[in-house]
Coordinates of C-alpha atoms in Angstrom, one line a residue:
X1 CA 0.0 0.0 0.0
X2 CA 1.1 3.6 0.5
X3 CA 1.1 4.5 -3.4
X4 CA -2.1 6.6 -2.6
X5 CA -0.1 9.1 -0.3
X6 CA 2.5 9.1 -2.4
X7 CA 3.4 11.5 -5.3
X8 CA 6.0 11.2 -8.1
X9 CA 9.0 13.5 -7.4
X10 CA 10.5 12.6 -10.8
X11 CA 10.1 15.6 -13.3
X12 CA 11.1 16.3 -17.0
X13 CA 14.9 18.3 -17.1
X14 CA 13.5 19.8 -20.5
X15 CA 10.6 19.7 -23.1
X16 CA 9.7 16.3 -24.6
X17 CA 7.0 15.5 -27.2
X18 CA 5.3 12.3 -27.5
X19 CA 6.7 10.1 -30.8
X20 CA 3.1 8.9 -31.5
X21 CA 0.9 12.1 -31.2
X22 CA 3.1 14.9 -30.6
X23 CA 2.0 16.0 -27.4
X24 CA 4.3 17.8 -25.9
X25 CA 5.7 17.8 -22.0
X26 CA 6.9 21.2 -20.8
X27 CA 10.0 20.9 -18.4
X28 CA 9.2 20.1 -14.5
X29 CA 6.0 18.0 -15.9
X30 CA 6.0 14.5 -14.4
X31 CA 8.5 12.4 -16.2
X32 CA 6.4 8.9 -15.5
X33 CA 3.1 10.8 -16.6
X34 CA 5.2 11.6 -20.0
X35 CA 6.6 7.6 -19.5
X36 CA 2.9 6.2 -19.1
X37 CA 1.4 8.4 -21.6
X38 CA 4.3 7.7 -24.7
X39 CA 3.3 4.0 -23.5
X40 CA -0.5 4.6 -23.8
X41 CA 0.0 5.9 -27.4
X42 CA 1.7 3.4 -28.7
X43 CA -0.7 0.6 -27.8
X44 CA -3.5 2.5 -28.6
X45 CA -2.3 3.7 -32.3
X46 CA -3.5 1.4 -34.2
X47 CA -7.4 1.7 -32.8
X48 CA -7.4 5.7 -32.6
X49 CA -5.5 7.4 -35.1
X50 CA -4.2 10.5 -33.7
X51 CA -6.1 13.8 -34.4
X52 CA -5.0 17.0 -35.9
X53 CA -2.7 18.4 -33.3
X54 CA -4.0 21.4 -31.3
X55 CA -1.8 22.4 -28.5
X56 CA -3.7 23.8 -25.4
X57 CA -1.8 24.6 -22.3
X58 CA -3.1 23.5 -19.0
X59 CA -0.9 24.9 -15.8
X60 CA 2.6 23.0 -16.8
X61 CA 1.6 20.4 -19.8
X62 CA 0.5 21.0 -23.3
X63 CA -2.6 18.8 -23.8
X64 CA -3.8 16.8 -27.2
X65 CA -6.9 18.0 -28.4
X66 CA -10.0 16.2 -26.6
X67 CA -9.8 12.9 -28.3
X68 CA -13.4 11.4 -27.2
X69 CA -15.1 13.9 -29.3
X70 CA -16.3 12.0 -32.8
X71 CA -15.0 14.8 -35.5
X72 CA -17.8 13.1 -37.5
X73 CA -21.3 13.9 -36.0
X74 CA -22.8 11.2 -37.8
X75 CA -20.4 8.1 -38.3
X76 CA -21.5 5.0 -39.6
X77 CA -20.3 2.6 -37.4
X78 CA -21.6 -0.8 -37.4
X79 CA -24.8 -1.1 -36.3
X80 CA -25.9 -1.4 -32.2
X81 CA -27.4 -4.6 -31.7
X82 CA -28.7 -5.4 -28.2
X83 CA -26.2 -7.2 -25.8
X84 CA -27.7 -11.1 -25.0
X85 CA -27.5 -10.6 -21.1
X86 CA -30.8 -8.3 -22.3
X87 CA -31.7 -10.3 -24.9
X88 CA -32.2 -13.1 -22.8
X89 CA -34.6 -11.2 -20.6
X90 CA -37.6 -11.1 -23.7
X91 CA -36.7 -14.2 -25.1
X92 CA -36.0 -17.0 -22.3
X93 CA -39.6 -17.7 -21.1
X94 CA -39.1 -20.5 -18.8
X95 CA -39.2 -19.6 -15.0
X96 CA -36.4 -17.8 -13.5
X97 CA -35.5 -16.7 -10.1
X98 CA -33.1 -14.1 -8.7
X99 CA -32.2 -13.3 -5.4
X100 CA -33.7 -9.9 -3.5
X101 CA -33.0 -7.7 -0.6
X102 CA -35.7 -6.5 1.1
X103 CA -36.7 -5.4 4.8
X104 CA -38.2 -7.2 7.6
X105 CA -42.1 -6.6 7.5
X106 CA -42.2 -3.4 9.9
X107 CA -38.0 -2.8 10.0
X108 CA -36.8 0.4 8.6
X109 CA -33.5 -1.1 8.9
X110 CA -33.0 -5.2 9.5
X111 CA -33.2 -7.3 5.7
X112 CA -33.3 -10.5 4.4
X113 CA -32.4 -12.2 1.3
X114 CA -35.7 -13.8 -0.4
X115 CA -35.4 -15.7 -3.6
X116 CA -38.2 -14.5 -6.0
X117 CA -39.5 -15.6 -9.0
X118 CA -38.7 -13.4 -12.2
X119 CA -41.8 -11.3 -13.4
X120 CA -42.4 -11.2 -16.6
X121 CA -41.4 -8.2 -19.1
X122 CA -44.3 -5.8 -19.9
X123 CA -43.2 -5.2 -23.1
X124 CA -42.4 -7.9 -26.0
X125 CA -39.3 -6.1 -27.1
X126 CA -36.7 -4.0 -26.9
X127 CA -38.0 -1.1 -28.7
X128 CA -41.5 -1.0 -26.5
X129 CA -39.5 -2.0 -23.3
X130 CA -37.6 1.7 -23.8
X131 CA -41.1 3.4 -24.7
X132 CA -42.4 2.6 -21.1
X133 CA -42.6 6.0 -19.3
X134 CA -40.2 6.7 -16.5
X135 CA -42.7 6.5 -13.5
X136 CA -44.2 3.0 -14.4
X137 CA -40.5 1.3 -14.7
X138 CA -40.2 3.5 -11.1
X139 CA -43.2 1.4 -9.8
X140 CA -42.3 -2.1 -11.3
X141 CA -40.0 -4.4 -9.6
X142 CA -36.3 -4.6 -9.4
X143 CA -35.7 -7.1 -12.5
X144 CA -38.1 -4.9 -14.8
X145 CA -36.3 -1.7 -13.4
X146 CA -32.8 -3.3 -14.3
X147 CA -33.5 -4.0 -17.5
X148 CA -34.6 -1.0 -18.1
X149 CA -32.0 0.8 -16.6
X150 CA -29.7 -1.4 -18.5
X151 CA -30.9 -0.6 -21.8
X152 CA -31.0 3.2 -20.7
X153 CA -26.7 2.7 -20.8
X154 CA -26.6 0.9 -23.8
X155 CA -27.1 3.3 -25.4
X156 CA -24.5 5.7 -24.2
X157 CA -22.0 2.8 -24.9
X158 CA -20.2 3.4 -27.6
X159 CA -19.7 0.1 -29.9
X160 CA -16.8 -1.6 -29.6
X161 CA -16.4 -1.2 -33.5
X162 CA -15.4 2.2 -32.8
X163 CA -11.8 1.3 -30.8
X164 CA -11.2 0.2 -27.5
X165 CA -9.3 2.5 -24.7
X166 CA -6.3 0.8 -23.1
X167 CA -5.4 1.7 -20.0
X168 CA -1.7 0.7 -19.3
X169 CA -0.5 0.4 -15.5
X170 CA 2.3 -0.4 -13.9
X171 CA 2.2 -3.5 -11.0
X172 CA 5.1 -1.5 -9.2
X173 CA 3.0 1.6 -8.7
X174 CA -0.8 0.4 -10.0
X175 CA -2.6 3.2 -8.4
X176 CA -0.2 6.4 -9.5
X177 CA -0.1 5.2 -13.1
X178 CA -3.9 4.6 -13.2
X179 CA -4.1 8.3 -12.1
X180 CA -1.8 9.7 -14.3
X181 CA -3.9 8.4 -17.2
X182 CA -7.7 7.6 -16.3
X183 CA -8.7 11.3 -17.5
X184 CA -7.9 10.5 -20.6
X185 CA -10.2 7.4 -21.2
X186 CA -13.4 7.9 -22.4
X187 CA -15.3 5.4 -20.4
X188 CA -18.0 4.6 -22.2
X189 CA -15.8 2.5 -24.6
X190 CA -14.8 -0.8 -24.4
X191 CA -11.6 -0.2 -22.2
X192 CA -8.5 -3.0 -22.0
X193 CA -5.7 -3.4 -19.4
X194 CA -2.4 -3.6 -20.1
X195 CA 0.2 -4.6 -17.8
X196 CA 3.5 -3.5 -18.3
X197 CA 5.7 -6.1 -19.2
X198 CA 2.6 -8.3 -19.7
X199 CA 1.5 -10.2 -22.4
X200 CA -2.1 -11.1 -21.4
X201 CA -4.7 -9.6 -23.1
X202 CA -7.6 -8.5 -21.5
X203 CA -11.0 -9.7 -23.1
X204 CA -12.9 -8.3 -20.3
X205 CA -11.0 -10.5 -16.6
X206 CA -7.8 -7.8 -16.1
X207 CA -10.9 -5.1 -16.3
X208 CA -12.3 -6.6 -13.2
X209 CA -9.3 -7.4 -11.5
X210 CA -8.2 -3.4 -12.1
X211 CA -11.5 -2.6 -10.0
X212 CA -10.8 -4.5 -7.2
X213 CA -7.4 -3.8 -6.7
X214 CA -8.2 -0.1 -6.9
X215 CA -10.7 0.1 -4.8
X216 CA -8.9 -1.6 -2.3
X217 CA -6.0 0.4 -2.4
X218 CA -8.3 3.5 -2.1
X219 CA -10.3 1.9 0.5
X220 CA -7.2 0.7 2.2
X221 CA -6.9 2.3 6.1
X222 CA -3.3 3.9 5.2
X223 CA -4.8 5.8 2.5
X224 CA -6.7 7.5 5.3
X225 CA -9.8 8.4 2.9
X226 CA -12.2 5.3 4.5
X227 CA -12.9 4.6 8.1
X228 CA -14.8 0.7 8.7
X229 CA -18.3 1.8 9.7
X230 CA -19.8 0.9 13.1
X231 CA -22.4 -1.8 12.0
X232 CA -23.1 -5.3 11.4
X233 CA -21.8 -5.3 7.8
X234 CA -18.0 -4.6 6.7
X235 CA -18.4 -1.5 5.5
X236 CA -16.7 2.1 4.7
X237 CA -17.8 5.5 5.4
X238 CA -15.6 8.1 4.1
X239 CA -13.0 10.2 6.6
X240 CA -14.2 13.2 7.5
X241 CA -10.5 13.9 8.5
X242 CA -9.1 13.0 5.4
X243 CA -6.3 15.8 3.8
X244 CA -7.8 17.6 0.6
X245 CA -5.1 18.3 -1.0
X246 CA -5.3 17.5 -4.6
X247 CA -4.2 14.1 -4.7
X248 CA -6.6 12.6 -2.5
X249 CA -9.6 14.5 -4.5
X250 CA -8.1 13.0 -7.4
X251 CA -8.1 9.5 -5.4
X252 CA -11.9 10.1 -5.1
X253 CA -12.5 11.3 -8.5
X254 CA -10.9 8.3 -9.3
X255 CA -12.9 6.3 -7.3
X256 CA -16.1 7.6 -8.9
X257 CA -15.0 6.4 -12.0
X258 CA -14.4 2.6 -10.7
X259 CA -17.6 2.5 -9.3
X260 CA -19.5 4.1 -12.8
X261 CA -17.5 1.5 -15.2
X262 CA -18.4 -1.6 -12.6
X263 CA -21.7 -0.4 -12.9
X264 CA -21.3 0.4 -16.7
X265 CA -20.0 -3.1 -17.6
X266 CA -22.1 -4.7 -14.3
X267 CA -19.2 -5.9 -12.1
X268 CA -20.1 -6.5 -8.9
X269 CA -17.9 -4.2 -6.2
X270 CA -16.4 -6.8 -3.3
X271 CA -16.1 -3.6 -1.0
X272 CA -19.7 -2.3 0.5
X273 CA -20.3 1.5 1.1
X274 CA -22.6 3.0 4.2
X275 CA -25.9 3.8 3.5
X276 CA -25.2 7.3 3.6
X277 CA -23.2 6.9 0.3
X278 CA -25.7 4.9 -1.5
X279 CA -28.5 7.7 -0.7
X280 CA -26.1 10.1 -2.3
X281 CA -25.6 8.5 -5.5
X282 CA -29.7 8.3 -5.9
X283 CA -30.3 11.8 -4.4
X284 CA -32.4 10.5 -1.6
X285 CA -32.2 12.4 1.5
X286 CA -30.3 10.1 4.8
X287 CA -32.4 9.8 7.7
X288 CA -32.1 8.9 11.3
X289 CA -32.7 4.7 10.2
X290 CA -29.4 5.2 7.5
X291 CA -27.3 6.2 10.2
X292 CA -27.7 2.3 11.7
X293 CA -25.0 1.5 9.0
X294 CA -23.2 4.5 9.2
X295 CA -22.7 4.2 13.1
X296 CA -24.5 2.1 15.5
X297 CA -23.4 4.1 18.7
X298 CA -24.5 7.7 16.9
X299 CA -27.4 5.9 15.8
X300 CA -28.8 4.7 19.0
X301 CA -28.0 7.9 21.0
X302 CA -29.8 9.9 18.4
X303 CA -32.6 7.2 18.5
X304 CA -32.7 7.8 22.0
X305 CA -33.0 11.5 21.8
X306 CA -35.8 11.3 19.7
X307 CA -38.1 8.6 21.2
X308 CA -38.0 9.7 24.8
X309 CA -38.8 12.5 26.8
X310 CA -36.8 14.2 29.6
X311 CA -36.5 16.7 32.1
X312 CA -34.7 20.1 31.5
X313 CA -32.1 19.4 33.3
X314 CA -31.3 15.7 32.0
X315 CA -29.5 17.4 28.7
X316 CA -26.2 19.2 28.6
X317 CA -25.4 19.2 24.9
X318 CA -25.5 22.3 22.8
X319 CA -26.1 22.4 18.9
X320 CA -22.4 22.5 17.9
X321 CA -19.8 19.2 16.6
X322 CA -16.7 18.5 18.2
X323 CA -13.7 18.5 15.1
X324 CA -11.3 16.4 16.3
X325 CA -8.1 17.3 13.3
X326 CA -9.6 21.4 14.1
X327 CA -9.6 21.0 17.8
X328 CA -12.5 23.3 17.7
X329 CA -16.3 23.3 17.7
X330 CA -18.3 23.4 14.5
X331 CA -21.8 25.1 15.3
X332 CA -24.7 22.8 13.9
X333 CA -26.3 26.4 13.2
X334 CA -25.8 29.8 13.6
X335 CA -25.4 30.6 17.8
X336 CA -25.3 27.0 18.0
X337 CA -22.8 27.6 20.6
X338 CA -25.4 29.2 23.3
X339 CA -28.4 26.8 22.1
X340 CA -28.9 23.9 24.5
X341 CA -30.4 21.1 23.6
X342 CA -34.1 20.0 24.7
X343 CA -37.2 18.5 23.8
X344 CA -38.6 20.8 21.5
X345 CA -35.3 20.9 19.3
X346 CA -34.2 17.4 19.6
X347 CA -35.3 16.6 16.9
X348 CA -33.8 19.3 14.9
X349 CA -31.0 18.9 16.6
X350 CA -30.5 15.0 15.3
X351 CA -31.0 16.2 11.7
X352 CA -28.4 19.0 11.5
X353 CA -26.1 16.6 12.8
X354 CA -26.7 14.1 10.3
X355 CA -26.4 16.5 7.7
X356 CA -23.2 17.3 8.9
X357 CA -21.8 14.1 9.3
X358 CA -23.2 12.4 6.2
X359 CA -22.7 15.3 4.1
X360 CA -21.2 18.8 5.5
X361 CA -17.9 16.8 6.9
X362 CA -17.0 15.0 3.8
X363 CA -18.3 17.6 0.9
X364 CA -15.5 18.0 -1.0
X365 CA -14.5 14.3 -1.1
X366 CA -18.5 13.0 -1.8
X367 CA -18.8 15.8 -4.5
X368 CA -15.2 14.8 -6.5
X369 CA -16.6 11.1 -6.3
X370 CA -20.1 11.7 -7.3
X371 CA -19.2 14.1 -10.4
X372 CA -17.2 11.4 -11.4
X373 CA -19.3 8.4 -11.0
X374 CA -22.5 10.8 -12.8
X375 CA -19.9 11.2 -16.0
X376 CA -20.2 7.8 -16.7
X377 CA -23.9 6.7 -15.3
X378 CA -26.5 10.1 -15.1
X379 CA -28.1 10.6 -12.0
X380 CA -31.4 11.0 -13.3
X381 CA -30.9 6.7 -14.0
X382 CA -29.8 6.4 -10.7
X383 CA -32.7 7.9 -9.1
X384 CA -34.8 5.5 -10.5
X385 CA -33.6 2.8 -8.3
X386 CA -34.1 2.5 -4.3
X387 CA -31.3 1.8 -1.9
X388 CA -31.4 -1.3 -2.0
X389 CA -32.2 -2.0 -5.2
X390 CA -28.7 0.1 -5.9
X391 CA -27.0 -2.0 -3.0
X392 CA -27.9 -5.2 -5.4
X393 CA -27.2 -3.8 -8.6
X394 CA -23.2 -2.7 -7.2
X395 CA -22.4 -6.0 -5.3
X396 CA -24.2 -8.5 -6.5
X397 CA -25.8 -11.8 -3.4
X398 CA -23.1 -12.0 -0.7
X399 CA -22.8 -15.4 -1.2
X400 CA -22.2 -18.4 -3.0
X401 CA -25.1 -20.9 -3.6
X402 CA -23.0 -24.0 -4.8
X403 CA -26.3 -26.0 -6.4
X404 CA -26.8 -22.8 -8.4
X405 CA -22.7 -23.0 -9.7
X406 CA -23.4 -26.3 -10.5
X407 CA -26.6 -26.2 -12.3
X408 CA -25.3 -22.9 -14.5
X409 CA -21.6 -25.1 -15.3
X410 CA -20.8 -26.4 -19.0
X411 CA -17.9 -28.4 -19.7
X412 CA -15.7 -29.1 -22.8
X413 CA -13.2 -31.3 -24.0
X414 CA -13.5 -34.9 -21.8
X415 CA -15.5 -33.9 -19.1
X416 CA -19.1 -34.1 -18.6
X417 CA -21.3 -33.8 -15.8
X418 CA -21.3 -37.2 -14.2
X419 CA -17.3 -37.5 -14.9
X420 CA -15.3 -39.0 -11.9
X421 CA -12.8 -35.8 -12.0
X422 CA -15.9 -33.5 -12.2
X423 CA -18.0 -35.3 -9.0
X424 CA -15.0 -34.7 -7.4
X425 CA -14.3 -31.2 -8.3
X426 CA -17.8 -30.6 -7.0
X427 CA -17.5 -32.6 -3.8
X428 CA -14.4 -30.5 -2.7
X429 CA -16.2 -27.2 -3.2
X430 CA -19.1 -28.3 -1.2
X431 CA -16.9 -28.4 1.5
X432 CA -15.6 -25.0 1.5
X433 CA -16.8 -22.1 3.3
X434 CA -18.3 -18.9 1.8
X435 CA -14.8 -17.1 2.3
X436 CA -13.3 -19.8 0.4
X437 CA -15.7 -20.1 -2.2
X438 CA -15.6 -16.6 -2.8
X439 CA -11.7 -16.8 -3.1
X440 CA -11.9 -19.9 -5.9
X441 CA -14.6 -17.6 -7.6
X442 CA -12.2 -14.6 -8.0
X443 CA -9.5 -17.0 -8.9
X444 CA -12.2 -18.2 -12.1
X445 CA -13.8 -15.3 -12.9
X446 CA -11.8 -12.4 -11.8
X447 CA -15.1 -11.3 -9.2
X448 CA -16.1 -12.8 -5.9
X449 CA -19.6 -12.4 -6.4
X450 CA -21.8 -13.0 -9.0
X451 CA -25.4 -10.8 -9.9
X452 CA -28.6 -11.1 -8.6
X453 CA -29.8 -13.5 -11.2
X454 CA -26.7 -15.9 -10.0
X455 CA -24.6 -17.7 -12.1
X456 CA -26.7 -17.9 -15.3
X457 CA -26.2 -14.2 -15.9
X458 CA -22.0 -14.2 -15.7
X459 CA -20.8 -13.1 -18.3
X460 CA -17.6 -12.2 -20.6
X461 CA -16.5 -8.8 -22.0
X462 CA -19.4 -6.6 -24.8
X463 CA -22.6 -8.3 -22.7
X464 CA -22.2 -11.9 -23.8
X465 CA -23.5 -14.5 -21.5
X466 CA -20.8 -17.0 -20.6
X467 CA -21.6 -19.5 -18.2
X468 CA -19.1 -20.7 -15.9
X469 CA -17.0 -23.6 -17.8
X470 CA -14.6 -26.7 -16.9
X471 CA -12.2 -27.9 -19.6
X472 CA -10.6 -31.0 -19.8
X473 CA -6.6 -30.9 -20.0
X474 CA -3.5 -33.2 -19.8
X475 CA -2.5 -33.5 -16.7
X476 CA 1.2 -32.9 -16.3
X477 CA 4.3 -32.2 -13.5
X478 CA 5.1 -29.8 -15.6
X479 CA 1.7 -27.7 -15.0
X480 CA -0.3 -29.9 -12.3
X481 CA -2.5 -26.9 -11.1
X482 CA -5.4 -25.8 -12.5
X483 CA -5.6 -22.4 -14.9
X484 CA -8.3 -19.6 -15.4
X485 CA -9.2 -17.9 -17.9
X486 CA -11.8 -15.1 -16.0
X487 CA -12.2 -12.9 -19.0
X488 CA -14.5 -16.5 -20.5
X489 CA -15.1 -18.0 -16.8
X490 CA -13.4 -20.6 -18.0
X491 CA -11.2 -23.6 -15.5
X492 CA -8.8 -25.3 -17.5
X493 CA -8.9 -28.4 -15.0
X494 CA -6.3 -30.8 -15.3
X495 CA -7.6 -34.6 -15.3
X496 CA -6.1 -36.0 -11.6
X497 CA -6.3 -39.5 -11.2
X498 CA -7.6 -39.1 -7.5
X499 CA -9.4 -37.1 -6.0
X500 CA -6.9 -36.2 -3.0
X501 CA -4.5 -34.9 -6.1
X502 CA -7.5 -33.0 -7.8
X503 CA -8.0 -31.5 -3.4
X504 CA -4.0 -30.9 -3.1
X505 CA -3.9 -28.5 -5.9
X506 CA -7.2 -26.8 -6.0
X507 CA -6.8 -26.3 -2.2
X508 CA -3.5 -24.5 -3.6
X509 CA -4.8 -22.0 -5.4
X510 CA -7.7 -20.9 -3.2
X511 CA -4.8 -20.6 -0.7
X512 CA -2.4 -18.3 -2.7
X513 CA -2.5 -14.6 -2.7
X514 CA -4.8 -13.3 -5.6
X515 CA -4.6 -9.8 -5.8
X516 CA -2.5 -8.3 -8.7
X517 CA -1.7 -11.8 -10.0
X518 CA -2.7 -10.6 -13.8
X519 CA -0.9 -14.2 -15.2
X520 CA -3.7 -16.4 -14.6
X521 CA -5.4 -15.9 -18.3

């Protein structure tokens, strides 16, 4: 860790232009931005020719002209066609089921999983399906609003027949070099990453693998940006402490982004946010009940405050916050300083401090996320969608229903279902825990989750369904462990002859050390 709080020292001794686009470097610039850049070009040349060069200086760089803008207004690219992960929705009639979050009858804030039965479309098509007016798909349930909403971004994607975006980091310093250059993706293309030094190519696996790893270096308690919220869940709040120098907005800018593509491309997010956060990105206002998963002990102080009645004496608080980096008091409103707190303005009380702790403290981190995030998916979509309806959309069923792996598994070469080196494949994975599970899912697919609809909606890169897959292959000394492929969700299983070898190695990999290990395509 520690790449967030770093910054490059390294600058240019004089002017250098870029070989591939001309883009030219003023002295002091940062030498590795002018390093990661030259690097980006050259990958990227052959799907984006460069433009006609227009030098615009920005404080100490020259910049390229804007390279996301068509110079065509009306290109004639190949035609959209409608991704199968929608397709499937209008023309898959048999019964399906997808898991759903949903409160406790008469909870505002305990939920339960329920598995539900898949409503039908109320359209027969795409075309009428995107005619429907806004407020019915508001008052429909979740799987008609996510199709909806998911045909809504399709068509702000911009075909893959138009180029790809390559994002090329560096596994030495992943998060600096992903700074240095995510401004200048457009991120509604198809986007690849490249690995220095690397030669796998990304069909759709190193994309998700790039999310995680951001996000947990962001999220990451050095960074000092997240604090672990007080609440059942393992979730993160953001630091009202945090610096705000530029680098850590540019951390949450960046963040904004991860969390819009994931959503974009529908990659569940293995790190959960506090309520407070989800509200924000659907413009719903927080109320006493969010602050449960924001922090217990707030919450049931405040809950207290509210729902009992005291004498005038029993309260010694004024409306004013504590700030802890300040060492001073923050007054909750103006003279807040000489207003003590009873019961007529409890309540008034409780809601000034919730704005200030949900929103007021952390203002200039939550806005550099959300303009980002709202760049890629418009907030107008998001409001469709209630919180938890969001909360399923970004991570997908917390866990791992094995039966449903199985049932949703194809196989190739000399395996079949009832093959003795498949039984035991399954039998071992029925006898690992969620976390482990999870960890053998990432190690497959590059995610340790899957959606809603479970494993028959996984899927590889441009929307094509792609079920979960074992294939056959020699096994050797030479290579006796099993090999992924997550940009297919494919396990290239090698055929042990018992099933404590077939245990020794897969235990093997669920063991190792996943993150940033790009070499398992």
């Amino acid at each position: 860790m520690g790449n967030c709080l770093k910054r490059n020292q390294t600058q240019l001794q004089q002017n250098q232009q870029c070989p591939k686009c001309l883009m030219v470097f003023l002295a002091q610039s940062s030498a590795l931005q002018y390093q990661q850049h030259v690097t980006n070009c050259r990958v990227r040349q052959i799907q984006n020719p460069p433009a006609q060069l227009r030098n615009v200086q920005v404080g100490d760089v020259v910049i390229e002209p804007n390279h996301h803008q068509n110079p065509n207004p009306n290109p004639n690219p190949n035609p959209r066609t409608t991704p199968h992960y929608i397709q499937e929705d209008f023309q898959n009639r048999k019964q399906k089921y997808y898991w759903c979050k949903e409160l406790l009858p008469g909870s505002k804030i305990k939920y339960k999983w329920n598995k539900k039965l898949t409503p039908p479309m109320p359209a027969a098509n795409v075309s009428e399906m995107l005619a429907l007016p806004w407020v019915q798909i508001k008052n429909s349930e979740f799987p008609i609003k996510q199709t909806w909403f998911r045909l809504q971004l399709e068509k702000k994607r911009i075909p893959w027949q138009q180029g790809a975006e390559t994002l090329s980091v560096n596994k030495e310093s992943f998060l600096m070099t992903t700074l240095n250059m995510y401004k200048e993706i457009n991120w509604h293309k198809e986007v690849k990453v490249h690995i220095d030094g690397d030669k796998v190519l990304d069909a759709g696996g190193l994309l998700r693998e790039w999310a995680n790893l951001i996000m947990k270096e962001i999220i990451h308690p050095e960074s000092g940006m997240f604090q672990i919220a007080d609440c059942d869940d393992v979730s993160y709040k953001i630091n009202s402490e945090a610096d705000t120098d530029e680098h850590i907005i540019d951390c949450f800018k960046l963040l904004g982004i991860v969390v819009g593509k994931c959503i974009f491309e529908r990659i569940p997010l293995n790190i959960y946010f506090d309520r407070s956060i989800i509200k924000h990105i659907i413009g719903q206002p927080i109320f006493l009940e969010d602050i449960y998963y924001y922090d217990r002990q707030l919450y049931q102080s405040w809950d207290f405050l509210v729902n009992n009645k005291f004498e005038a004496d029993d309260l010694s608080e004024y409306f004013v916050v504590y700030r802890q980096s300040k060492r001073d008091y923050y007054e909750l409103k103006q003279g807040g300083q000489n207003i003590q707190l009873d019961m007529d303005n409890c309540q008034d009380y409780v809601n000034l401090c919730i704005e200030y702790y949900t929103y007021l403290s952390v203002k200039p981190f939550l806005t550099a996320f959300l303009s980002s995030l709202y760049s890629i998916i418009p907030k107008q979509l998001l409001s469709l969608l209630e919180p938890l309806e969001l909360e399923m959309i970004l991570y997908g069923t917390p866990f791992i229903d094995i039966n449903d792996w199985r049932d949703n598994t194809d196989y190739k070469g000399a395996y079949y279902r009832t093959h003795q080196t498949i039984q035991w494949f399954w039998e071992i994975l029925e006898q690992l825990d969620q976390f482990n599970l999870a960890k053998f899912l990432q190690f497959c697919t590059g995610s340790t989750r899957t959606p809603v609809e479970g494993f028959r909606k996984l899927e590889s890169n441009r929307g094509n369904c792609s079920k979960f897959c074992v294939e056959s292959v020699p096994f050797t000394k030479a290579s006796p462990y099993p090999k992924a492929h997550t940009c297919f969700n494919r396990l290239e299983l090698p055929m042990y002859e018992t099933r404590e070898d077939i245990e020794q190695h897969l235990k093997a990999v669920i063991q190792a050390d996943l993150d940033g290990q790009f070499g398992m395509e």
